[in-house]
Coordinates of C-alpha atoms and ligand atoms in Angstrom, one line a residue:
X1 CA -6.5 51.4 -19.3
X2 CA -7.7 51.0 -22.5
X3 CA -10.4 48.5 -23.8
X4 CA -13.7 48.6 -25.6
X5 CA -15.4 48.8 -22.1
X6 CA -13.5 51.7 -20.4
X7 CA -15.5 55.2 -21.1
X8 CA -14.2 57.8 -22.9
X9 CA -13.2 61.0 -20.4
X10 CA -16.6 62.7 -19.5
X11 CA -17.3 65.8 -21.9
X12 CA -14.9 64.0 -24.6
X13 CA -16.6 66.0 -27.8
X14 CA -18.7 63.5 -30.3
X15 CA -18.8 65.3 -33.6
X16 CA -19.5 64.7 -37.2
X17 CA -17.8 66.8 -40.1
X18 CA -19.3 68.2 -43.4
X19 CA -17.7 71.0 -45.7
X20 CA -19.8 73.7 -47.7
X21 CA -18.9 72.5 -51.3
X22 CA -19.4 69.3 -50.6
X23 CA -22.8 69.5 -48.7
X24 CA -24.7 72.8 -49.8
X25 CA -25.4 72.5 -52.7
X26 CA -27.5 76.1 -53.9
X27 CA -25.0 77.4 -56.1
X28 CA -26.2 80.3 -57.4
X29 CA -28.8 81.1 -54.7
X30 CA -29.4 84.2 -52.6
X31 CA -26.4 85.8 -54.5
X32 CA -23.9 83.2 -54.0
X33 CA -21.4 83.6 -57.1
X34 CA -18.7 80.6 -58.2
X35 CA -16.0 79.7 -56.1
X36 CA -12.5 78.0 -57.6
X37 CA -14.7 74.9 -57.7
X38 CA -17.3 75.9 -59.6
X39 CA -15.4 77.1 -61.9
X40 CA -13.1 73.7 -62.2
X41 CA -16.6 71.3 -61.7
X42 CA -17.3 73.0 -65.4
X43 CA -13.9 71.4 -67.0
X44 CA -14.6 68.8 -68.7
X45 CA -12.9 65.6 -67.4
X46 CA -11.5 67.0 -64.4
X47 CA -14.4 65.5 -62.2
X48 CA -15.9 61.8 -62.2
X49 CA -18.6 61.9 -64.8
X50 CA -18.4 65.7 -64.5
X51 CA -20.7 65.9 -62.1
X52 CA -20.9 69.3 -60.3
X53 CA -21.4 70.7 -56.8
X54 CA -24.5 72.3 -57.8
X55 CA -27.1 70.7 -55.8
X56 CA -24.7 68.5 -53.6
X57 CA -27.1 66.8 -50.9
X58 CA -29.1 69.9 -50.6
X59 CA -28.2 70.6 -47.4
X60 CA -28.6 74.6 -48.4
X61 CA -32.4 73.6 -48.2
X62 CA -32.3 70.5 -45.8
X63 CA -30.3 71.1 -43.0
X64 CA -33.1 71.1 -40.3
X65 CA -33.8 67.6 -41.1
X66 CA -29.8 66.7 -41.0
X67 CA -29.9 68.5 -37.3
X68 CA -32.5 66.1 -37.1
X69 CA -30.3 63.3 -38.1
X70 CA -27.7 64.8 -36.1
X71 CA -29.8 65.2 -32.7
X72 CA -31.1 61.4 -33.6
X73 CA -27.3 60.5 -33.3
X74 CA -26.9 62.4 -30.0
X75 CA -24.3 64.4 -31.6
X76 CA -22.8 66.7 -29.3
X77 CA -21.0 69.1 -31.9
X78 CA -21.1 69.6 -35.9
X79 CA -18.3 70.7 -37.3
X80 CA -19.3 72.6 -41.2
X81 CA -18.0 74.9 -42.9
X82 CA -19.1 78.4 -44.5
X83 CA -18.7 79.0 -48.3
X84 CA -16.9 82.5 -48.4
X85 CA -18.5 83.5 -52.0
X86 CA -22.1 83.6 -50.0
X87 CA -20.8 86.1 -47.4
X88 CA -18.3 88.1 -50.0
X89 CA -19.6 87.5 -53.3
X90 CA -17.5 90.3 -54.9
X91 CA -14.2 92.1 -54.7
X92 CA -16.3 95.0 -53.2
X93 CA -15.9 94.2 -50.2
X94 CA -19.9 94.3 -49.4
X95 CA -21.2 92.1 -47.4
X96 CA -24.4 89.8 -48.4
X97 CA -26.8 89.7 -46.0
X98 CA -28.4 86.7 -47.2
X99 CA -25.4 84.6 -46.8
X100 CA -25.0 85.2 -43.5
X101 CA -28.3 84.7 -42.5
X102 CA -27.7 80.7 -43.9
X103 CA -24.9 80.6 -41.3
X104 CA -27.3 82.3 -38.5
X105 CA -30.3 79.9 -39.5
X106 CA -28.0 77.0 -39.3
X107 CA -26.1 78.0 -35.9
X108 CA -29.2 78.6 -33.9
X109 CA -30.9 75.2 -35.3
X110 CA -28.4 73.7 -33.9
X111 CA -27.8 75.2 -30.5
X112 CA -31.7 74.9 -30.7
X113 CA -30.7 70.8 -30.4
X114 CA -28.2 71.1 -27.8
X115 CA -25.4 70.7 -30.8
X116 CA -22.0 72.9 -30.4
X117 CA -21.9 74.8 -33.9
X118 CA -17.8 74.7 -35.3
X119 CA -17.5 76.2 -38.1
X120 CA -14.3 76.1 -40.6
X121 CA -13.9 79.6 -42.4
X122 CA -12.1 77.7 -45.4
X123 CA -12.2 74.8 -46.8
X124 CA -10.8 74.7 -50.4
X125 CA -13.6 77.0 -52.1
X126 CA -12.2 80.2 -52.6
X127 CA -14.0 82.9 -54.2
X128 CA -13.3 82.8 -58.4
X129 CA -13.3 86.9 -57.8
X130 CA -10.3 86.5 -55.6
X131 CA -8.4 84.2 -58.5
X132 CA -9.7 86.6 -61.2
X133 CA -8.5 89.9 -59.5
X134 CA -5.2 88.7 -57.9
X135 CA -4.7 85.0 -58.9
X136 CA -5.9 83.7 -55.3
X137 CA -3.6 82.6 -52.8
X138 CA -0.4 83.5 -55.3
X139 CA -1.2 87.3 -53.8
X140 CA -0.7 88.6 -50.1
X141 CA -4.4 90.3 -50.6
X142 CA -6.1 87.0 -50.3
X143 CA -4.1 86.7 -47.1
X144 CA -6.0 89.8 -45.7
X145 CA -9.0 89.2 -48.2
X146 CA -9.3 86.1 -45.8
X147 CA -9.0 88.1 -42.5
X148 CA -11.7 90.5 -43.3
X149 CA -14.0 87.7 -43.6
X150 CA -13.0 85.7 -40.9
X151 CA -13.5 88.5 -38.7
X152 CA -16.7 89.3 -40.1
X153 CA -18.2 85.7 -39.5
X154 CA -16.4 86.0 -35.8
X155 CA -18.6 89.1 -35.1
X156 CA -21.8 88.4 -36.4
X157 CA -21.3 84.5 -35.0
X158 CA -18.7 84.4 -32.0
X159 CA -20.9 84.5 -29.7
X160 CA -22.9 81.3 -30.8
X161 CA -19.7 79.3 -32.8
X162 CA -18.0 76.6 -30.2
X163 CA -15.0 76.7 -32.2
X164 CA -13.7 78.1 -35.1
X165 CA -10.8 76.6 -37.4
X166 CA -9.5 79.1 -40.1
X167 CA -7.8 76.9 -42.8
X168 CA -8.7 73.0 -43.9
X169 CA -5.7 71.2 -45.0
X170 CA -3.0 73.3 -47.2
X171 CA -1.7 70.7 -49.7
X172 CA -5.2 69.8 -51.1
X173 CA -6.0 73.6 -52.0
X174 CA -2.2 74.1 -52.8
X175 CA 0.2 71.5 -53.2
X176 CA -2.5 69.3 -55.1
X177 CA -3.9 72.6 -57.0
X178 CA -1.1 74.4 -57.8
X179 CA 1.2 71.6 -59.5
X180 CA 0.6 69.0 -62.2
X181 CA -0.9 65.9 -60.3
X182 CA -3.4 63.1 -60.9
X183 CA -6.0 64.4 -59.0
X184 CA -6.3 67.8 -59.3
X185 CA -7.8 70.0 -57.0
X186 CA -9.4 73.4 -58.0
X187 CA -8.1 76.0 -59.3
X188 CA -6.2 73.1 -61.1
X189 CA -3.6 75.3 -62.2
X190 CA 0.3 74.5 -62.7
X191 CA 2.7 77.3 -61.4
X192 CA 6.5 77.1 -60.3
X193 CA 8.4 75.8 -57.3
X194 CA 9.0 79.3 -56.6
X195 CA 5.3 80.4 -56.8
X196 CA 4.3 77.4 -54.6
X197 CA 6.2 78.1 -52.1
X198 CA 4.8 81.7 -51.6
X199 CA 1.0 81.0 -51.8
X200 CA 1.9 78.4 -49.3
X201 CA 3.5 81.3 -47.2
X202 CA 0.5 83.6 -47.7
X203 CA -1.8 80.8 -46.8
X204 CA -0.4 80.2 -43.1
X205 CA -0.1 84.0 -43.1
X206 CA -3.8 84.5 -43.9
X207 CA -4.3 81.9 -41.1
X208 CA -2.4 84.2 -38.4
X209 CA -4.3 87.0 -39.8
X210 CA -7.4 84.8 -39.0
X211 CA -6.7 84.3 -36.0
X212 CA -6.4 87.7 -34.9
X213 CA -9.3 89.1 -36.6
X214 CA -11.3 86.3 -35.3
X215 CA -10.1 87.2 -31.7
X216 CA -10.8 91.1 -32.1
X217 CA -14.3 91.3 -33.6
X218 CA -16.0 88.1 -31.7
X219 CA -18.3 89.6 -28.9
X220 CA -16.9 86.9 -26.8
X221 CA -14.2 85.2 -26.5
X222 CA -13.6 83.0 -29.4
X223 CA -11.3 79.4 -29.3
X224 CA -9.8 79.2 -32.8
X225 CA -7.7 77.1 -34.4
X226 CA -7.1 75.0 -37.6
X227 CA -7.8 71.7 -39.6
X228 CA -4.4 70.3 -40.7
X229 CA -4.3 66.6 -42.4
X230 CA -0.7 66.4 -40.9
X231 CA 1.4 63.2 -42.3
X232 CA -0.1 60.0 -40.8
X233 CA 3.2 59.4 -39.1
X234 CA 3.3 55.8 -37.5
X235 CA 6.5 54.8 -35.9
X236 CA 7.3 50.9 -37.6
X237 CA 7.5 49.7 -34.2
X238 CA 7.1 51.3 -31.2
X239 CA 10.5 51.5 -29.6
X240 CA 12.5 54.7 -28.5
X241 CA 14.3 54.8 -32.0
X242 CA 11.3 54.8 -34.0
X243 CA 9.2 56.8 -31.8
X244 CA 12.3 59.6 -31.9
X245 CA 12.3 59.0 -36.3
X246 CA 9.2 59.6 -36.5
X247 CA 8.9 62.8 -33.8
X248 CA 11.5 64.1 -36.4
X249 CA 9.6 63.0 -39.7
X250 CA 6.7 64.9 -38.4
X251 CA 8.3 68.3 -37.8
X252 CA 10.4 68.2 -41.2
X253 CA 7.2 66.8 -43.2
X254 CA 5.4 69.6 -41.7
X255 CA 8.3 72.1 -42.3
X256 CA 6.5 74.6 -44.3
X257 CA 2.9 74.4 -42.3
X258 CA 2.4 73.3 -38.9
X259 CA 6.2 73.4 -38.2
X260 CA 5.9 77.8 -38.7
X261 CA 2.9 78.4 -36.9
X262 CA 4.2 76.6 -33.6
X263 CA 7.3 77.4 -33.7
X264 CA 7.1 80.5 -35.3
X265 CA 10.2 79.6 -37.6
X266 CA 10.2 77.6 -41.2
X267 CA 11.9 74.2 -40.7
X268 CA 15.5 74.5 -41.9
X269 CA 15.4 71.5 -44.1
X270 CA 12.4 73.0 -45.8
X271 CA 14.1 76.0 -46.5
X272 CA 17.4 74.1 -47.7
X273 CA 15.9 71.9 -49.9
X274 CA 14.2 75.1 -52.4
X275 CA 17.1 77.2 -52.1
X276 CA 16.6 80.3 -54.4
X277 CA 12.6 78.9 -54.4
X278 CA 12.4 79.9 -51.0
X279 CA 9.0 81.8 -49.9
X280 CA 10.5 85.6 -49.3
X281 CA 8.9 86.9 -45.9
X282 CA 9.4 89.8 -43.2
X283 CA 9.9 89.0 -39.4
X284 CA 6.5 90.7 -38.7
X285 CA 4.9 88.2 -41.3
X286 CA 6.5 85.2 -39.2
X287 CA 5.4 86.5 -36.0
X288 CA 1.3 87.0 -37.0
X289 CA 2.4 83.1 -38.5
X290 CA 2.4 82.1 -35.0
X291 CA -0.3 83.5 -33.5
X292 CA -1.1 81.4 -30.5
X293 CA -3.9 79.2 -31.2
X294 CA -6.0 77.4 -28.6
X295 CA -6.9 74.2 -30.6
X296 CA -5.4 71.9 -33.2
X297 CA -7.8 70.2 -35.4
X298 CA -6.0 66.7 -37.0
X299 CA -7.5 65.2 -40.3
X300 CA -6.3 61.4 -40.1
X301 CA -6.7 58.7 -42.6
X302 CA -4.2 57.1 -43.6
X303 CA -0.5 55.6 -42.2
X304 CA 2.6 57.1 -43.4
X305 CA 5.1 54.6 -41.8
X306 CA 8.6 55.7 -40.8
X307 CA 11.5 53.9 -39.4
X308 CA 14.6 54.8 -37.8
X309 CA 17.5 55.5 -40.5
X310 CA 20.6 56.3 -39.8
X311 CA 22.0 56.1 -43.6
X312 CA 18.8 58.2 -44.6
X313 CA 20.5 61.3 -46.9
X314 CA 21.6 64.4 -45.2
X315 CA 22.0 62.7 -42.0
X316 CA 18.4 63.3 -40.9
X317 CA 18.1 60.0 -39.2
X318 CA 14.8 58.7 -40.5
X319 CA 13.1 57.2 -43.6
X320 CA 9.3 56.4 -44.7
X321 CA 8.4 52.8 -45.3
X322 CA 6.2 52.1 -48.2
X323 CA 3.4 50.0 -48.4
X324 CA 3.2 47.4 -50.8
X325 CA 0.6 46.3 -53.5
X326 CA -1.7 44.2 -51.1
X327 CA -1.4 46.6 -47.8
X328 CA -5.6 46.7 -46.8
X329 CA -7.2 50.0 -48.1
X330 CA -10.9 51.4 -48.0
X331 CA -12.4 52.5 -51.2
X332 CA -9.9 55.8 -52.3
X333 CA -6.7 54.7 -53.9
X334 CA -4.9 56.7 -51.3
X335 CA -7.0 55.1 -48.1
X336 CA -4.5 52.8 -46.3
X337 CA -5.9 51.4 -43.1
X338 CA -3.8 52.2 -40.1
X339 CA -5.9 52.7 -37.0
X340 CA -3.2 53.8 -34.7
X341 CA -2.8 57.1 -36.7
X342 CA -5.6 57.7 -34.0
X343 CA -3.4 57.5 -31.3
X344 CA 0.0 58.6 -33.1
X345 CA -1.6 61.7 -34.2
X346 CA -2.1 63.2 -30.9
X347 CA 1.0 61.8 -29.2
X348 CA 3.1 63.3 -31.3
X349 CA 1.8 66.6 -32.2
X350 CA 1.3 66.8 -28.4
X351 CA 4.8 65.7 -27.7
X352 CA 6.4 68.0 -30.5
X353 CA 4.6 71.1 -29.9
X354 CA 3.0 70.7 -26.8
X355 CA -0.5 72.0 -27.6
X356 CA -3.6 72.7 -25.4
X357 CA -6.2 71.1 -27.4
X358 CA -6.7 68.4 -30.1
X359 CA -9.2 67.5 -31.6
X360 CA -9.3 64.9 -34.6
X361 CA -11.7 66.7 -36.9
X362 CA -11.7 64.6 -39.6
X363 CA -11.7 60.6 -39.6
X364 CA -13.8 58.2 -41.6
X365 CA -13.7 56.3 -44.4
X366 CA -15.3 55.5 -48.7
X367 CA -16.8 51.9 -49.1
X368 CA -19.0 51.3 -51.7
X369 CA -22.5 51.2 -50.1
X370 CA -25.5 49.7 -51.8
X371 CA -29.0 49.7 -49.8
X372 CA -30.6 45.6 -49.9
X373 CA -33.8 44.7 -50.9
X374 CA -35.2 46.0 -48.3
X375 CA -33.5 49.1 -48.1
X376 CA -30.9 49.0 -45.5
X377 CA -27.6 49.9 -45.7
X378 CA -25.2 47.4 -44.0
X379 CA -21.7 49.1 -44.0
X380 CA -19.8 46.2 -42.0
X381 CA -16.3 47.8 -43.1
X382 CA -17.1 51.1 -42.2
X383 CA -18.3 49.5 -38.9
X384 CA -15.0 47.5 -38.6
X385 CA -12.6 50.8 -39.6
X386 CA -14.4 53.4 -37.4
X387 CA -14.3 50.9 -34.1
X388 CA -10.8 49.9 -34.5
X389 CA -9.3 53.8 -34.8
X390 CA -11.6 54.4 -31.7
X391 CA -9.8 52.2 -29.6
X392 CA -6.7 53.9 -30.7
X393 CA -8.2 57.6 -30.0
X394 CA -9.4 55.9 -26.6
X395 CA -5.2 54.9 -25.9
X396 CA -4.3 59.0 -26.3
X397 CA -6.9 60.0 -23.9
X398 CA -6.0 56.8 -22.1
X399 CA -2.4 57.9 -21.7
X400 CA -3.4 61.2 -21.1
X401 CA -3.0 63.3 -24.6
X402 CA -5.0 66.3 -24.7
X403 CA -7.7 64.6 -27.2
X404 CA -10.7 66.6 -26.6
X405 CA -13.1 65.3 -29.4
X406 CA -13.3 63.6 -32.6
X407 CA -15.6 64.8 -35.7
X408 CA -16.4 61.8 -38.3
X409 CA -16.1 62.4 -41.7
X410 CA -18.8 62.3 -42.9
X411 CA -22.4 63.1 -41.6
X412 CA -23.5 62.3 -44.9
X413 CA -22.1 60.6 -48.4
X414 CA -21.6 64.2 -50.2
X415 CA -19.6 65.5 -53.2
X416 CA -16.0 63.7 -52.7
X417 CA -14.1 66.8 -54.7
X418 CA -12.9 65.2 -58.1
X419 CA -14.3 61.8 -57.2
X420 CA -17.5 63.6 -57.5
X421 CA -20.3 61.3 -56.0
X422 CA -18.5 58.1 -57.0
X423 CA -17.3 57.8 -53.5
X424 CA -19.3 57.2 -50.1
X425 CA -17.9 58.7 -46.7
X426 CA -21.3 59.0 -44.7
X427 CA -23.0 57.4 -42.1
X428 CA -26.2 58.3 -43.8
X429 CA -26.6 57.2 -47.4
X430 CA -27.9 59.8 -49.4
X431 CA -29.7 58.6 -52.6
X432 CA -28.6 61.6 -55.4
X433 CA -31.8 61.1 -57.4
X434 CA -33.9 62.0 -54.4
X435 CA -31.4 63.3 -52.3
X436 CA -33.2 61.2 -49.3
X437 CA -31.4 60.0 -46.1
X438 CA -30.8 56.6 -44.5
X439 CA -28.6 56.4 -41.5
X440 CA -26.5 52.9 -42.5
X441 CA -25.3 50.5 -39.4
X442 CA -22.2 52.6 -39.3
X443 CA -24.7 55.7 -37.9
X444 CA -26.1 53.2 -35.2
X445 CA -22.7 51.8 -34.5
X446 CA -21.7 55.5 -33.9
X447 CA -25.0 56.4 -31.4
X448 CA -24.2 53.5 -29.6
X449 CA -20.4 55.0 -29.3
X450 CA -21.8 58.8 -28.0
X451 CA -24.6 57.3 -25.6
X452 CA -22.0 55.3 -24.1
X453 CA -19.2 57.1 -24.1
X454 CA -17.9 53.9 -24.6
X455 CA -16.9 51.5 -27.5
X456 CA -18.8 48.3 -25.9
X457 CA -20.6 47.8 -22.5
X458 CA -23.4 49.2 -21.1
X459 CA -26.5 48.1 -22.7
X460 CA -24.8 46.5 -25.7
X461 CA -25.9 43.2 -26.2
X462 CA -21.8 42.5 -26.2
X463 CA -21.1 43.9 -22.9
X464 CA -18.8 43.3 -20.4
X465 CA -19.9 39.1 -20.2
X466 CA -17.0 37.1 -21.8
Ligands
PNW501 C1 -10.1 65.4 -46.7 N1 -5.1 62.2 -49.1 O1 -9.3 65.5 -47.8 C2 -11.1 66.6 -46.8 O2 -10.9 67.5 -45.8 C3 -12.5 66.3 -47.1 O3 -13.1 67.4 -47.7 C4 -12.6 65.1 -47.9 O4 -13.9 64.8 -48.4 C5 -12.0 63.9 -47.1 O5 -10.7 64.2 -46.6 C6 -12.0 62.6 -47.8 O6 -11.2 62.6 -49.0 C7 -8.3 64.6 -48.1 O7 -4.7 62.1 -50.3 C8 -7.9 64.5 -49.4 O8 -4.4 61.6 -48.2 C9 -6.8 63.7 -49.8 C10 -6.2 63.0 -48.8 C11 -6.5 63.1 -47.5 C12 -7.6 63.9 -47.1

């Protein structure tokens, strides 16, 4: 069954997501040097008002009082993730101890406040050494680069670290950074189809790498995984057809990807379709590509809608549907509002690859927020958006998906990447001037959601009376 008033499985995992660049802030403190970002935050025009990740919400400094906010919420797990220039702030290969003691500080406040600590090793801010001294992810060293330091965080924090996910989300560090797009992501460079296609293979193979370091150097056994924002894949209706279209969509769309690390094999379309582009790899590189992992994390936003097709080219069976001019979107261009991506996601990864553990580690949503008069911060839509992709994660577990947990994006409005802080995605609004903290509806509307377990009932002045 599946209704506002029907609980969540017992131990279903409450989280709320943040990502180092984003958050942190401290950029040059306790011999942090640039990452990719700092380095593309200093071209001028590339970010909204060219603001910079220099400060960020200060969480560097802060984050006891955002455990605070986090243990006010009744979060059971943070999910955050560690900037890698901190820890290795040279091609050395020297460890800073300083950085690491950030991570430490951080972990133990929060397992101080009952919070599960996951921590993502990467998330889009690579190391300006490792671009300077072998052009980043274009190189098989920053595949092992990556390892090292994975395994390094996995020994000095496996034992206190719920979870760990190596990589967040290829295309925005490599698809959207590597080609000529409109929103550019860091290193904002433009490099051939060819060259693409090889960082991309040396970015899932730094993930397999991950994962094994991470399992040898944690004191104690370590679950690991990734953060992927698969396609959004919504069947048009939900009929055998469609369903089987969009089973299909998923595994080409993820062809270079998800598709390798599950099934240990590049999807044959993928490979077709750049020929003499093709990433060049060895069998032994495909097998540490699929690693087994014990978790997969699922970034959802936004619908990708796809029908059955049976004149679609090459005989694949299935097309995407477009959205037109006046489908409903949050504030991003690209923010389409589809709640059953919630339950879609997980069905369908689960059905495809047949995976122990999902969690959805990233879903939430921009609006533009504006305190009143007397300071509140009344974020109805956000209200309306997180509530309606609940009830959809609620149908998975429901139906009996292996959703484990779901981490909201955001804990706090932060540094949205090129739309620097022109965009909101907290449940606390943060003000930039004096970096304060106000938790908006949406961060009641969620503590209601955790204490519960629950979308309505209970002690909710709507419950169960009709
Ligand atoms: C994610 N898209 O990125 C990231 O993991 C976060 O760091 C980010 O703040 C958040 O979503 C909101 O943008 C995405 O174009 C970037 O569909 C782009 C897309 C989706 C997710």
């Amino acid at each position: 069954m599946s209704n506002l008033f029907c609980p969540f499985p017992k131990d279903f995992l409450w989280g709320a997501a943040t990502a180092a660049y984003q958050v942190e802030g401290a950029a040059r403190e306790d011999g942090r040097t640039p990452s990719v970002w700092d380095t593309f935050c200093r071209r001028s025009g590339a970010i909204a008002m060219d603001y910079t990740g220099d400060v960020a919400t200060d969480h560097y400094h802060r984050f006891k009082e955002d455990v605070a906010l986090m243990k006010a919420l009744g979060l059971k797990a943070y999910r955050f993730s560690v900037s890698w220039s901190r820890i290795f702030p040279d091609a050395s290969g020297k460890a800073n101890p300083k950085g690491l003691d950030f991570y430490q500080r951080l972990v133990d406040e929060l397992r101080g406040a009952g919070i599960e600590p996951w921590m993502t090793l990467f998330h889009w801010d690579l190391p300006q050494w490792t671009e300077d001294s072998f052009r980043g992810w274009e190189s098989k060293q920053c595949a092992h680069a990556f390892a090292d330091y994975a395994g390094f965080m996995a020994k000095h924090l496996g034992d206190r670290v719920s979870g760990f996910m190596t990589i967040n989300e290829f295309t925005c560090f490599l698809d959207k950074a590597y080609t000529a797009s409109n929103e550019q992501f860091a290193p904002g460079k433009v490099v051939s189809r060819r060259v693409l296609n090889q960082a991309r293979h040396h970015a899932v193979y730094g993930h397999g790498l991950a994962v094994q370091a991470i399992r040898a150097s944690s004191p104690t056994p370590a679950r690991v995984g990734l953060a992927e924002n698969i396609p959004n894949i919504v069947p048009i209706l939900e009929s055998p057809e469609h369903i089987a279209a969009a089973r299909n969509a998923l595994r080409e769309l993820s062809g270079m990807y998800l598709t390798p690390i599950f099934e240990g094999a590049y999807h044959p379309a993928y490979l077709e379709s750049q020929a003499a582009d093709a990433p060049v790899f060895t069998d032994s590189e495909m097998k540490v590509i699929h690693t087994p992992i014990d978790l997969v994390g699922l970034n959802l936003y936004a619908p990708t809608y796809i029908r059955h097709d049976p004149a679609a080219p090459r005989g694949r069976g299935w097309s995407k549907v477009r959205n037109d001019a006046h489908y409903p979107r949050m504030d991003m261009p690209w923010l389409h509002i589809g709640p059953s991506i919630l339950y879609w996601g997980p069905r369908l990864v689960s059905e495809i690859w047949k995976v122990p553990a999902i969690y959805i580690t990233e879903n939430g949503c921009a609006n533009p927020d504006r305190p009143t008069a007397s300071g509140e911060i009344l974020d109805t839509a956000r209200v309306m958006y997180l509530q309606q992709h609940l009830v959809h994660a609620h149908r998975a577990t429901a139906e009996g998906y292996p959703l484990k947990g779901y981490f909201l994006w955001s804990l706090l409005d932060n540094f949205e990447w090129a739309f620097g802080y022109t965009k909101r995605f907290g449940i606390h609004y943060v003000n930039f001037e004096t970096l304060e903290r106000t938790p908006k509806l949406s961060a009641r509307f969620y503590a209601d959601v955790i204490r519960r377990n629950a979308l309505g009932g209970g002690d909710g002045d709507g419950g169960g009376e009709r």
